[in-house]
N, CA, C and O atoms as a GROMACS GRO file, in nm:
protein
  348
    1MET      N    1  -1.403  -0.631  -0.611
    1MET     CA    2  -1.322  -0.565  -0.720
    1MET      C    3  -1.181  -0.595  -0.740
    1MET      O    4  -1.112  -0.544  -0.652
    2LYS      N    5  -1.126  -0.649  -0.813
    2LYS     CA    6  -0.991  -0.694  -0.811
    2LYS      C    7  -0.897  -0.597  -0.867
    2LYS      O    8  -0.911  -0.549  -0.980
    3GLY      N    9  -0.800  -0.568  -0.785
    3GLY     CA   10  -0.682  -0.448  -0.837
    3GLY      C   11  -0.624  -0.479  -0.951
    3GLY      O   12  -0.624  -0.592  -0.998
    4ARG      N   13  -0.571  -0.381  -1.002
    4ARG     CA   14  -0.515  -0.390  -1.130
    4ARG      C   15  -0.376  -0.460  -1.130
    4ARG      O   16  -0.298  -0.452  -1.035
    5GLN      N   17  -0.355  -0.517  -1.223
    5GLN     CA   18  -0.227  -0.630  -1.250
    5GLN      C   19  -0.143  -0.551  -1.334
    5GLN      O   20  -0.147  -0.588  -1.451
    6SER      N   21  -0.070  -0.457  -1.312
    6SER     CA   22   0.048  -0.404  -1.405
    6SER      C   23   0.172  -0.452  -1.368
    6SER      O   24   0.274  -0.402  -1.413
    7GLY      N   25   0.174  -0.556  -1.280
    7GLY     CA   26   0.298  -0.604  -1.241
    7GLY      C   27   0.280  -0.737  -1.222
    7GLY      O   28   0.164  -0.778  -1.228
    8PRO      N   29   0.394  -0.837  -1.195
    8PRO     CA   30   0.385  -0.991  -1.220
    8PRO      C   31   0.243  -1.003  -1.107
    8PRO      O   32   0.200  -0.928  -1.020
    9VAL      N   33   0.201  -1.134  -1.158
    9VAL     CA   34   0.069  -1.191  -1.072
    9VAL      C   35   0.113  -1.196  -0.924
    9VAL      O   36   0.033  -1.157  -0.840
   10ASP      N   37   0.236  -1.241  -0.884
   10ASP     CA   38   0.267  -1.264  -0.754
   10ASP      C   39   0.340  -1.105  -0.694
   10ASP      O   40   0.453  -1.092  -0.645
   11SER      N   41   0.258  -1.020  -0.711
   11SER     CA   42   0.286  -0.872  -0.666
   11SER      C   43   0.154  -0.769  -0.626
   11SER      O   44   0.038  -0.795  -0.659
   12VAL      N   45   0.185  -0.675  -0.567
   12VAL     CA   46   0.101  -0.592  -0.511
   12VAL      C   47   0.155  -0.469  -0.567
   12VAL      O   48   0.274  -0.438  -0.562
   13GLN      N   49   0.049  -0.390  -0.630
   13GLN     CA   50   0.103  -0.240  -0.660
   13GLN      C   51   0.056  -0.152  -0.550
   13GLN      O   52  -0.060  -0.139  -0.511
   14VAL      N   53   0.159  -0.096  -0.506
   14VAL     CA   54   0.161  -0.003  -0.399
   14VAL      C   55   0.180   0.157  -0.446
   14VAL      O   56   0.268   0.198  -0.522
   15LEU      N   57   0.083   0.232  -0.385
   15LEU     CA   58   0.048   0.369  -0.421
   15LEU      C   59   0.080   0.450  -0.320
   15LEU      O   60   0.032   0.414  -0.212
   16LEU      N   61   0.158   0.570  -0.318
   16LEU     CA   62   0.166   0.667  -0.227
   16LEU      C   63   0.131   0.798  -0.261
   16LEU      O   64   0.165   0.834  -0.374
   17PHE      N   65   0.068   0.882  -0.188
   17PHE     CA   66   0.018   1.005  -0.224
   17PHE      C   67   0.044   1.104  -0.140
   17PHE      O   68   0.070   1.080  -0.022
   18ALA      N   69   0.042   1.241  -0.195
   18ALA     CA   70   0.070   1.349  -0.144
   18ALA      C   71   0.188   1.349  -0.068
   18ALA      O   72   0.292   1.308  -0.121
   19SER      N   73   0.188   1.399   0.075
   19SER     CA   74   0.313   1.383   0.167
   19SER      C   75   0.394   1.273   0.160
   19SER      O   76   0.517   1.277   0.166
   20LEU      N   77   0.310   1.150   0.145
   20LEU     CA   78   0.384   1.027   0.156
   20LEU      C   79   0.465   1.011   0.042
   20LEU      O   80   0.577   0.963   0.053
   21ARG      N   81   0.420   1.046  -0.065
   21ARG     CA   82   0.488   1.047  -0.202
   21ARG      C   83   0.629   1.112  -0.189
   21ARG      O   84   0.737   1.056  -0.208
   22ASP      N   85   0.605   1.248  -0.150
   22ASP     CA   86   0.698   1.336  -0.141
   22ASP      C   87   0.832   1.299  -0.042
   22ASP      O   88   0.949   1.331  -0.061
   23GLN      N   89   0.782   1.230   0.056
   23GLN     CA   90   0.866   1.166   0.159
   23GLN      C   91   0.960   1.057   0.083
   23GLN      O   92   1.083   1.070   0.077
   24ALA      N   93   0.895   0.958   0.031
   24ALA     CA   94   0.948   0.852  -0.031
   24ALA      C   95   1.015   0.852  -0.150
   24ALA      O   96   1.088   0.760  -0.185
   25GLY      N   97   0.991   0.972  -0.227
   25GLY     CA   98   1.046   0.983  -0.362
   25GLY      C   99   0.994   0.895  -0.471
   25GLY      O  100   1.059   0.885  -0.576
   26TRP      N  101   0.890   0.835  -0.456
   26TRP     CA  102   0.802   0.766  -0.564
   26TRP      C  103   0.663   0.751  -0.511
   26TRP      O  104   0.628   0.743  -0.393
   27SER      N  105   0.602   0.748  -0.602
   27SER     CA  106   0.458   0.726  -0.604
   27SER      C  107   0.374   0.587  -0.634
   27SER      O  108   0.256   0.558  -0.613
   28ASP      N  109   0.470   0.521  -0.685
   28ASP     CA  110   0.394   0.383  -0.778
   28ASP      C  111   0.505   0.282  -0.761
   28ASP      O  112   0.619   0.302  -0.803
   29ARG      N  113   0.472   0.182  -0.702
   29ARG     CA  114   0.598   0.062  -0.706
   29ARG      C  115   0.522  -0.071  -0.716
   29ARG      O  116   0.415  -0.091  -0.657
   30CYS      N  117   0.580  -0.157  -0.791
   30CYS     CA  118   0.521  -0.309  -0.780
   30CYS      C  119   0.630  -0.382  -0.668
   30CYS      O  120   0.752  -0.393  -0.670
   31PHE      N  121   0.544  -0.417  -0.589
   31PHE     CA  122   0.612  -0.493  -0.466
   31PHE      C  123   0.583  -0.631  -0.472
   31PHE      O  124   0.465  -0.665  -0.468
   32PRO      N  125   0.686  -0.729  -0.482
   32PRO     CA  126   0.695  -0.857  -0.511
   32PRO      C  127   0.630  -0.933  -0.381
   32PRO      O  128   0.671  -0.894  -0.272
   33LEU      N  129   0.554  -1.014  -0.382
   33LEU     CA  130   0.530  -1.111  -0.264
   33LEU      C  131   0.594  -1.241  -0.258
   33LEU      O  132   0.529  -1.344  -0.281
   34ASN      N  133   0.710  -1.244  -0.231
   34ASN     CA  134   0.795  -1.353  -0.204
   34ASN      C  135   0.768  -1.482  -0.127
   34ASN      O  136   0.802  -1.597  -0.154
   35ASP      N  137   0.687  -1.428  -0.011
   35ASP     CA  138   0.667  -1.518   0.100
   35ASP      C  139   0.504  -1.569   0.055
   35ASP      O  140   0.420  -1.496   0.003
   36PRO      N  141   0.489  -1.708   0.090
   36PRO     CA  142   0.358  -1.773   0.053
   36PRO      C  143   0.266  -1.735   0.156
   36PRO      O  144   0.145  -1.749   0.139
   37VAL      N  145   0.318  -1.684   0.269
   37VAL     CA  146   0.226  -1.649   0.379
   37VAL      C  147   0.157  -1.524   0.357
   37VAL      O  148   0.229  -1.434   0.315
   38VAL      N  149   0.032  -1.496   0.377
   38VAL     CA  150  -0.047  -1.376   0.353
   38VAL      C  151   0.037  -1.251   0.446
   38VAL      O  152   0.083  -1.261   0.560
   39GLN      N  153   0.037  -1.166   0.380
   39GLN     CA  154   0.097  -1.012   0.419
   39GLN      C  155  -0.010  -0.910   0.455
   39GLN      O  156  -0.108  -0.896   0.382
   40THR      N  157   0.007  -0.838   0.566
   40THR     CA  158  -0.076  -0.709   0.579
   40THR      C  159  -0.004  -0.609   0.513
   40THR      O  160   0.112  -0.615   0.473
   41ALA      N  161  -0.109  -0.489   0.502
   41ALA     CA  162  -0.066  -0.375   0.465
   41ALA      C  163   0.050  -0.309   0.551
   41ALA      O  164   0.153  -0.256   0.511
   42ARG      N  165   0.013  -0.325   0.661
   42ARG     CA  166   0.143  -0.282   0.779
   42ARG      C  167   0.272  -0.359   0.762
   42ARG      O  168   0.380  -0.301   0.776
   43GLU      N  169   0.266  -0.470   0.738
   43GLU     CA  170   0.375  -0.560   0.713
   43GLU      C  171   0.452  -0.507   0.568
   43GLU      O  172   0.574  -0.507   0.558
   44ILE      N  173   0.380  -0.473   0.484
   44ILE     CA  174   0.442  -0.418   0.348
   44ILE      C  175   0.493  -0.300   0.358
   44ILE      O  176   0.597  -0.269   0.300
   45TRP      N  177   0.405  -0.198   0.458
   45TRP     CA  178   0.454  -0.066   0.470
   45TRP      C  179   0.595  -0.092   0.547
   45TRP      O  180   0.679  -0.009   0.512
   46ASN      N  181   0.635  -0.171   0.629
   46ASN     CA  182   0.760  -0.220   0.716
   46ASN      C  183   0.859  -0.248   0.618
   46ASN      O  184   0.971  -0.197   0.625
   47GLN      N  185   0.818  -0.341   0.512
   47GLN     CA  186   0.925  -0.394   0.436
   47GLN      C  187   0.985  -0.281   0.335
   47GLN      O  188   1.102  -0.281   0.296
   48LEU      N  189   0.885  -0.181   0.298
   48LEU     CA  190   0.905  -0.063   0.190
   48LEU      C  191   1.018   0.009   0.292
   48LEU      O  192   1.113   0.064   0.236
   49GLU      N  193   1.013   0.012   0.418
   49GLU     CA  194   1.150   0.083   0.492
   49GLU      C  195   1.129   0.249   0.508
   49GLU      O  196   1.219   0.332   0.520
   50LEU      N  197   0.970   0.274   0.506
   50LEU     CA  198   0.939   0.423   0.501
   50LEU      C  199   0.920   0.462   0.657
   50LEU      O  200   0.855   0.566   0.674
   51GLY      N  201   0.965   0.398   0.773
   51GLY     CA  202   0.952   0.430   0.901
   51GLY      C  203   0.818   0.390   0.960
   51GLY      O  204   0.749   0.327   0.880
   52ASP      N  205   0.767   0.408   1.070
   52ASP     CA  206   0.660   0.356   1.129
   52ASP      C  207   0.540   0.408   1.036
   52ASP      O  208   0.546   0.508   0.965
   53LEU      N  209   0.437   0.330   1.048
   53LEU     CA  210   0.305   0.377   0.990
   53LEU      C  211   0.240   0.483   1.067
   53LEU      O  212   0.193   0.451   1.176
   54PRO      N  213   0.230   0.600   1.030
   54PRO     CA  214   0.138   0.693   1.099
   54PRO      C  215  -0.004   0.654   1.146
   54PRO      O  216  -0.075   0.589   1.070
   55ARG      N  217  -0.042   0.684   1.247
   55ARG     CA  218  -0.195   0.641   1.292
   55ARG      C  219  -0.304   0.694   1.197
   55ARG      O  220  -0.414   0.642   1.180
   56VAL      N  221  -0.253   0.821   1.130
   56VAL     CA  222  -0.337   0.917   1.044
   56VAL      C  223  -0.353   0.874   0.920
   56VAL      O  224  -0.450   0.912   0.856
   57VAL      N  225  -0.268   0.794   0.872
   57VAL     CA  226  -0.245   0.742   0.727
   57VAL      C  227  -0.375   0.634   0.699
   57VAL      O  228  -0.403   0.545   0.780
   58LEU      N  229  -0.438   0.654   0.591
   58LEU     CA  230  -0.539   0.590   0.564
   58LEU      C  231  -0.468   0.449   0.464
   58LEU      O  232  -0.372   0.458   0.388
   59VAL      N  233  -0.541   0.336   0.492
   59VAL     CA  234  -0.497   0.232   0.395
   59VAL      C  235  -0.612   0.189   0.309
   59VAL      O  236  -0.723   0.174   0.358
   60ALA      N  237  -0.591   0.173   0.199
   60ALA     CA  238  -0.688   0.119   0.101
   60ALA      C  239  -0.638  -0.002   0.001
   60ALA      O  240  -0.529  -0.003  -0.057
   61ILE      N  241  -0.728  -0.094  -0.006
   61ILE     CA  242  -0.692  -0.218  -0.074
   61ILE      C  243  -0.815  -0.216  -0.188
   61ILE      O  244  -0.936  -0.214  -0.165
   62ASN      N  245  -0.755  -0.218  -0.301
   62ASN     CA  246  -0.854  -0.197  -0.427
   62ASN      C  247  -0.981  -0.085  -0.416
   62ASN      O  248  -1.101  -0.101  -0.439
   63GLN      N  249  -0.908   0.034  -0.371
   63GLN     CA  250  -0.991   0.127  -0.357
   63GLN      C  251  -1.115   0.131  -0.249
   63GLN      O  252  -1.214   0.204  -0.257
   64GLU      N  253  -1.080   0.022  -0.128
   64GLU     CA  254  -1.174   0.062  -0.034
   64GLU      C  255  -1.088   0.062   0.104
   64GLU      O  256  -0.995  -0.016   0.123
   65ILE      N  257  -1.126   0.148   0.187
   65ILE     CA  258  -1.066   0.171   0.303
   65ILE      C  259  -1.062   0.054   0.414
   65ILE      O  260  -1.170   0.014   0.458
   66VAL      N  261  -0.949  -0.002   0.460
   66VAL     CA  262  -0.941  -0.125   0.524
   66VAL      C  263  -0.837  -0.067   0.657
   66VAL      O  264  -0.791   0.047   0.658
   67SER      N  265  -0.814  -0.155   0.752
   67SER     CA  266  -0.741  -0.148   0.886
   67SER      C  267  -0.597  -0.175   0.810
   67SER      O  268  -0.591  -0.240   0.706
   68ALA      N  269  -0.507  -0.128   0.860
   68ALA     CA  270  -0.353  -0.151   0.814
   68ALA      C  271  -0.339  -0.298   0.862
   68ALA      O  272  -0.232  -0.348   0.826
   69ASP      N  273  -0.407  -0.366   0.923
   69ASP     CA  274  -0.375  -0.498   0.920
   69ASP      C  275  -0.458  -0.603   0.848
   69ASP      O  276  -0.459  -0.722   0.878
   70HIS      N  277  -0.525  -0.544   0.751
   70HIS     CA  278  -0.589  -0.629   0.654
   70HIS      C  279  -0.517  -0.696   0.560
   70HIS      O  280  -0.444  -0.625   0.491
   71PRO      N  281  -0.515  -0.817   0.536
   71PRO     CA  282  -0.425  -0.916   0.440
   71PRO      C  283  -0.438  -0.838   0.280
   71PRO      O  284  -0.530  -0.773   0.231
   72VAL      N  285  -0.331  -0.869   0.236
   72VAL     CA  286  -0.310  -0.804   0.102
   72VAL      C  287  -0.263  -0.925   0.029
   72VAL      O  288  -0.176  -0.999   0.074
   73HIS      N  289  -0.334  -0.947  -0.104
   73HIS     CA  290  -0.328  -1.080  -0.179
   73HIS      C  291  -0.245  -1.025  -0.325
   73HIS      O  292  -0.228  -0.908  -0.360
   74ALA      N  293  -0.209  -1.124  -0.382
   74ALA     CA  294  -0.134  -1.095  -0.530
   74ALA      C  295  -0.246  -1.037  -0.602
   74ALA      O  296  -0.366  -1.066  -0.601
   75GLY      N  297  -0.174  -0.939  -0.672
   75GLY     CA  298  -0.292  -0.884  -0.792
   75GLY      C  299  -0.366  -0.744  -0.735
   75GLY      O  300  -0.429  -0.663  -0.803
   76ASP      N  301  -0.339  -0.737  -0.587
   76ASP     CA  302  -0.428  -0.601  -0.514
   76ASP      C  303  -0.344  -0.486  -0.546
   76ASP      O  304  -0.228  -0.489  -0.588
   77GLU      N  305  -0.431  -0.366  -0.517
   77GLU     CA  306  -0.368  -0.226  -0.526
   77GLU      C  307  -0.372  -0.177  -0.382
   77GLU      O  308  -0.476  -0.162  -0.319
   78LEU      N  309  -0.269  -0.156  -0.342
   78LEU     CA  310  -0.242  -0.086  -0.197
   78LEU      C  311  -0.197   0.032  -0.220
   78LEU      O  312  -0.103   0.063  -0.294
   79ALA      N  313  -0.281   0.117  -0.138
   79ALA     CA  314  -0.270   0.252  -0.134
   79ALA      C  315  -0.256   0.319  -0.003
   79ALA      O  316  -0.347   0.292   0.075
   80PHE      N  317  -0.167   0.397   0.039
   80PHE     CA  318  -0.142   0.473   0.158
   80PHE      C  319  -0.177   0.621   0.137
   80PHE      O  320  -0.125   0.681   0.043
   81LEU      N  321  -0.257   0.679   0.214
   81LEU     CA  322  -0.306   0.810   0.196
   81LEU      C  323  -0.308   0.898   0.334
   81LEU      O  324  -0.378   0.882   0.434
   82PRO      N  325  -0.235   0.971   0.314
   82PRO     CA  326  -0.222   1.089   0.436
   82PRO      C  327  -0.363   1.157   0.447
   82PRO      O  328  -0.450   1.153   0.360
   83PRO      N  329  -0.371   1.222   0.569
   83PRO     CA  330  -0.497   1.304   0.603
   83PRO      C  331  -0.514   1.416   0.462
   83PRO      O  332  -0.432   1.464   0.384
   84PHE      N  333  -0.639   1.426   0.475
   84PHE     CA  334  -0.685   1.540   0.371
   84PHE      C  335  -0.725   1.642   0.430
   84PHE      O  336  -0.787   1.631   0.536
   85THR      N  337  -0.702   1.747   0.383
   85THR     CA  338  -0.767   1.895   0.420
   85THR      C  339  -0.842   1.951   0.326
   85THR      O  340  -0.816   1.937   0.206
   86GLY      N  341  -0.941   2.017   0.369
   86GLY     CA  342  -1.023   2.094   0.263
   86GLY      C  343  -0.991   2.229   0.253
   86GLY      O  344  -0.907   2.276   0.330
   87GLY      N  345  -1.049   2.301   0.165
   87GLY     CA  346  -1.003   2.472   0.150
   87GLY      C  347  -1.083   2.518   0.068
   87GLY      O  348  -1.077   2.637   0.035
   0.00000   0.00000   0.00000
């Protein structure tokens, strides 16, 4: 499944949820991929200057849970998900 492409083709759509969204002050951002070298989800997180990526945060690319070191490609949707609790 290909990610949605609401931004430029050479970009990634980054989504933050729940407490991550609250801490960052935004929920959805188009992140440009200026470097031709493939980047990982962790590298993009670091470039967003959100601090260290917490180990408990799940990473999803195109709605599939992956490791933080999974490569991200132009046009992908990259989501960072904090732990969920039931109730």
